[in-house]
Amino acid sequence: MVTRRTESTDRKTRTDAERNRERILEVAKKAFTRSGANASLDEIAKQAGIGPGTLYRHFPTRDELIEAVYRTEVEKLAAAEQTFAETMPPLDALRAWMLLFVDYIATKKIIAPALNSMVGGPSKMFEASHAQIWEAIRVLVKRAVDSGAIRKDLDPIDLLRALIGVANVATSPDWQKSARRLVDILITGARSGG
Amino acid sequence: MVTRRTESTDRKTRTDAERNRERILEVAKKAFTRSGANASLDEIAKQAGIGPGTLYRHFPTRDELIEAVYRTEVEKLAAAEQTFAETMPPLDALRAWMLLFVDYIATKKIIAPALNSMVGGPSKMFEASHAQIWEAIRVLVKRAVDSGAIRKDLDPIDLLRALIGVANVATSPDWQKSARRLVDILITGARSGG
DNA sequence: TTGTTATCCGGAGGCTACCTCCGTTTTTAT
DNA sequence: ATAAAAACGGAGGTAGCCTCCGGATAACAA
């Protein structure tokens, strides 16, 4: 139950509001992909055919907009976890997901800026999305640990941190090979005693 | 030999120019440490007691300023490589340097912003500094490979990329433990067949 | 359909930061 | 002392950020 400040019943969100919201996300996704996290918000608003005020009402801060764009991508990543877990042996599933993670970040450049603007300021962004990613890798690691494939004291977040590193430097042409090697190293290191 | 466009002899750089340059670097270091890579350049100029024009003449772009601040820190890191290499066994030296790398980035927050503004745009920053860091870890890895401590096909840059990841997320309180675990994983993974 | 009201829109405008341009000042060298 | 090169500095054009509020519009009741 939520406290009501009047006796009037709640209304459903207006259709134009919802339509604008999605239009903003659509344009913002392209803008961030093209120009990075510093794309002009006024410009995004213009391209979406709305005023700046409308944009800022929907997404009061730049980070909130980035996070919203980011969220759909994150959900796809989280979904992949289930697929892998159901169709692969524990260690393979973990490795596959790690590779997908890196690939995803590098291909769509959406996430990288998001991760970057996370650093260097007390932004609450990422908290929600972080939970999903964390849960995905936590499940994969736990499954691998239970099967005895990797060491028990492995903290899933350590792997994530390493992966983010690759993502950040994934601008060079041969990043894919490098990423694969790194994942291999991490997997090997995580096996430890067997 | 450099081509001269006149017959006049070259002059040495003016003393006030050199003095201002160092004053800018001094102020910029504090500013970036405090406010991150987006600190106001006009503000930095003001605090250095100079006009904006002077700042931009010395450092035409923001990245060039960041890179200049960054360079001195990088040189210290590169110097540590020699110390470690002379006083430790190969594998220990490599591990120690990796830990120092992470620690350095997290403590002084100067480097993290630098790494971040590298992503998302064709900035030539980092190229010079990158060479030093790369050389440092290359030597350490080569030494470890020659001694048979780690696998021969290890690419040093892979390790760097992983470390940058830790650095980026080094804002959380327990990052040090995480960093140490991650370095251990990487070292273990790099050992492979022995 | 019409009226009422909560909700949302839009863009003008104040503010800040970026970066340049060029007249003035300072330093170097003769 | 004087000339020339080099550097300074800050006014100001431009652009992005974000807010504010009068007006428009969709949802709901009658």
Short mmCIF file of C-alpha atoms in Angstrom, two decimals, chain B residues 57-178:
data_model
loop_
_atom_site.label_atom_id
_atom_site.label_comp_id
_atom_site.label_asym_id
_atom_site.label_seq_id
_atom_site.Cartn_x
_atom_site.Cartn_y
_atom_site.Cartn_z
CA ARG B 57 48.86 27.52 -25.69
CA HIS B 58 50.79 25.15 -23.48
CA PHE B 59 48.23 22.36 -23.68
CA PRO B 60 45.99 22.75 -26.72
CA THR B 61 43.63 20.00 -25.66
CA ARG B 62 42.38 18.68 -22.38
CA ASP B 63 43.88 15.32 -23.14
CA GLU B 64 47.30 16.77 -23.62
CA LEU B 65 47.16 18.36 -20.21
CA ILE B 66 45.98 15.16 -18.61
CA GLU B 67 48.66 13.27 -20.38
CA ALA B 68 51.34 15.64 -19.15
CA VAL B 69 50.19 15.26 -15.57
CA TYR B 70 49.95 11.56 -16.12
CA ARG B 71 53.45 11.26 -17.49
CA THR B 72 55.35 11.91 -14.29
CA GLU B 73 53.34 9.26 -12.49
CA VAL B 74 53.99 6.83 -15.29
CA GLU B 75 57.70 7.44 -15.05
CA LYS B 76 57.67 6.46 -11.41
CA LEU B 77 55.93 3.24 -12.31
CA ALA B 78 58.42 2.51 -15.00
CA ALA B 79 61.26 3.14 -12.56
CA ALA B 80 59.82 0.63 -10.11
CA GLU B 81 60.20 -2.05 -12.71
CA GLN B 82 63.96 -1.80 -12.54
CA THR B 83 64.03 -1.96 -8.77
CA PHE B 84 61.88 -5.04 -8.67
CA ALA B 85 63.72 -6.76 -11.47
CA GLU B 86 67.02 -6.30 -9.66
CA THR B 87 65.94 -7.43 -6.24
CA MET B 88 63.37 -10.18 -6.78
CA PRO B 89 62.93 -13.48 -8.55
CA PRO B 90 61.16 -13.08 -11.90
CA LEU B 91 57.69 -14.16 -10.92
CA ASP B 92 57.72 -12.23 -7.65
CA ALA B 93 58.89 -9.13 -9.45
CA LEU B 94 56.07 -9.40 -11.93
CA ARG B 95 53.49 -9.89 -9.22
CA ALA B 96 54.87 -7.03 -7.16
CA TRP B 97 54.78 -4.67 -10.08
CA MET B 98 51.22 -5.60 -10.95
CA LEU B 99 50.15 -4.90 -7.42
CA LEU B 100 51.97 -1.60 -7.44
CA PHE B 101 50.28 -0.68 -10.67
CA VAL B 102 46.85 -1.20 -9.24
CA ASP B 103 47.72 0.46 -5.98
CA TYR B 104 49.15 3.46 -7.72
CA ILE B 105 46.12 4.01 -9.87
CA ALA B 106 43.71 3.68 -7.04
CA THR B 107 45.60 5.83 -4.56
CA LYS B 108 46.37 8.73 -6.79
CA LYS B 109 43.25 8.94 -8.83
CA ILE B 110 45.06 10.72 -11.57
CA ILE B 111 45.57 7.87 -13.89
CA ALA B 112 42.05 6.50 -13.84
CA PRO B 113 40.53 9.60 -15.43
CA ALA B 114 43.30 9.55 -17.96
CA LEU B 115 42.50 6.02 -18.92
CA ASN B 116 38.84 6.86 -19.12
CA SER B 117 39.10 9.85 -21.35
CA MET B 118 41.16 7.66 -23.59
CA VAL B 119 38.15 5.61 -24.43
CA GLY B 120 35.49 6.95 -26.69
CA GLY B 121 37.54 9.16 -28.92
CA PRO B 122 40.57 9.05 -31.14
CA SER B 123 42.86 10.70 -28.67
CA LYS B 124 46.56 10.32 -29.11
CA MET B 125 47.01 10.56 -25.41
CA PHE B 126 48.52 7.62 -23.69
CA GLU B 127 50.64 6.74 -26.70
CA ALA B 128 53.82 8.06 -25.15
CA SER B 129 53.05 6.93 -21.64
CA HIS B 130 51.74 3.67 -22.89
CA ALA B 131 55.12 2.92 -24.35
CA GLN B 132 56.78 3.24 -20.97
CA ILE B 133 54.30 1.10 -19.14
CA TRP B 134 54.34 -1.43 -21.88
CA GLU B 135 58.12 -1.61 -21.81
CA ALA B 136 58.11 -2.11 -18.07
CA ILE B 137 55.73 -5.03 -18.07
CA ARG B 138 57.28 -6.43 -21.23
CA VAL B 139 60.64 -6.72 -19.50
CA LEU B 140 59.09 -8.29 -16.43
CA VAL B 141 57.11 -10.80 -18.46
CA LYS B 142 60.04 -11.67 -20.67
CA ARG B 143 62.21 -12.30 -17.66
CA ALA B 144 59.56 -14.51 -16.13
CA VAL B 145 59.13 -16.39 -19.38
CA ASP B 146 62.86 -16.91 -19.79
CA SER B 147 63.11 -18.30 -16.30
CA GLY B 148 60.36 -20.75 -17.16
CA ALA B 149 58.02 -19.39 -14.50
CA ILE B 150 55.19 -18.58 -16.86
CA ARG B 151 53.89 -19.76 -20.19
CA LYS B 152 55.68 -18.54 -23.28
CA ASP B 153 52.65 -17.32 -25.21
CA LEU B 154 51.61 -14.76 -22.63
CA ASP B 155 51.07 -11.34 -24.09
CA PRO B 156 52.02 -8.66 -21.58
CA ILE B 157 49.33 -6.34 -22.80
CA ASP B 158 46.68 -8.79 -21.76
CA LEU B 159 47.77 -8.41 -18.20
CA LEU B 160 47.69 -4.65 -18.47
CA ARG B 161 44.17 -4.72 -19.73
CA ALA B 162 43.05 -6.81 -16.85
CA LEU B 163 44.74 -4.51 -14.41
CA ILE B 164 43.07 -1.47 -15.85
CA GLY B 165 39.78 -3.11 -15.09
CA VAL B 166 40.61 -3.35 -11.44
CA ALA B 167 41.77 0.21 -11.45
CA ASN B 168 38.50 1.41 -12.87
CA VAL B 169 36.46 -0.22 -10.22
CA ALA B 170 38.84 0.63 -7.45
CA THR B 171 36.41 3.01 -5.84
CA SER B 172 34.76 0.48 -3.59
CA PRO B 173 36.20 0.15 -0.09
CA ASP B 174 37.47 -3.39 -0.39
CA TRP B 175 39.18 -2.96 -3.70
CA GLN B 176 42.56 -3.86 -2.30
CA LYS B 177 41.60 -7.37 -1.40
CA SER B 178 39.89 -7.79 -4.71
#
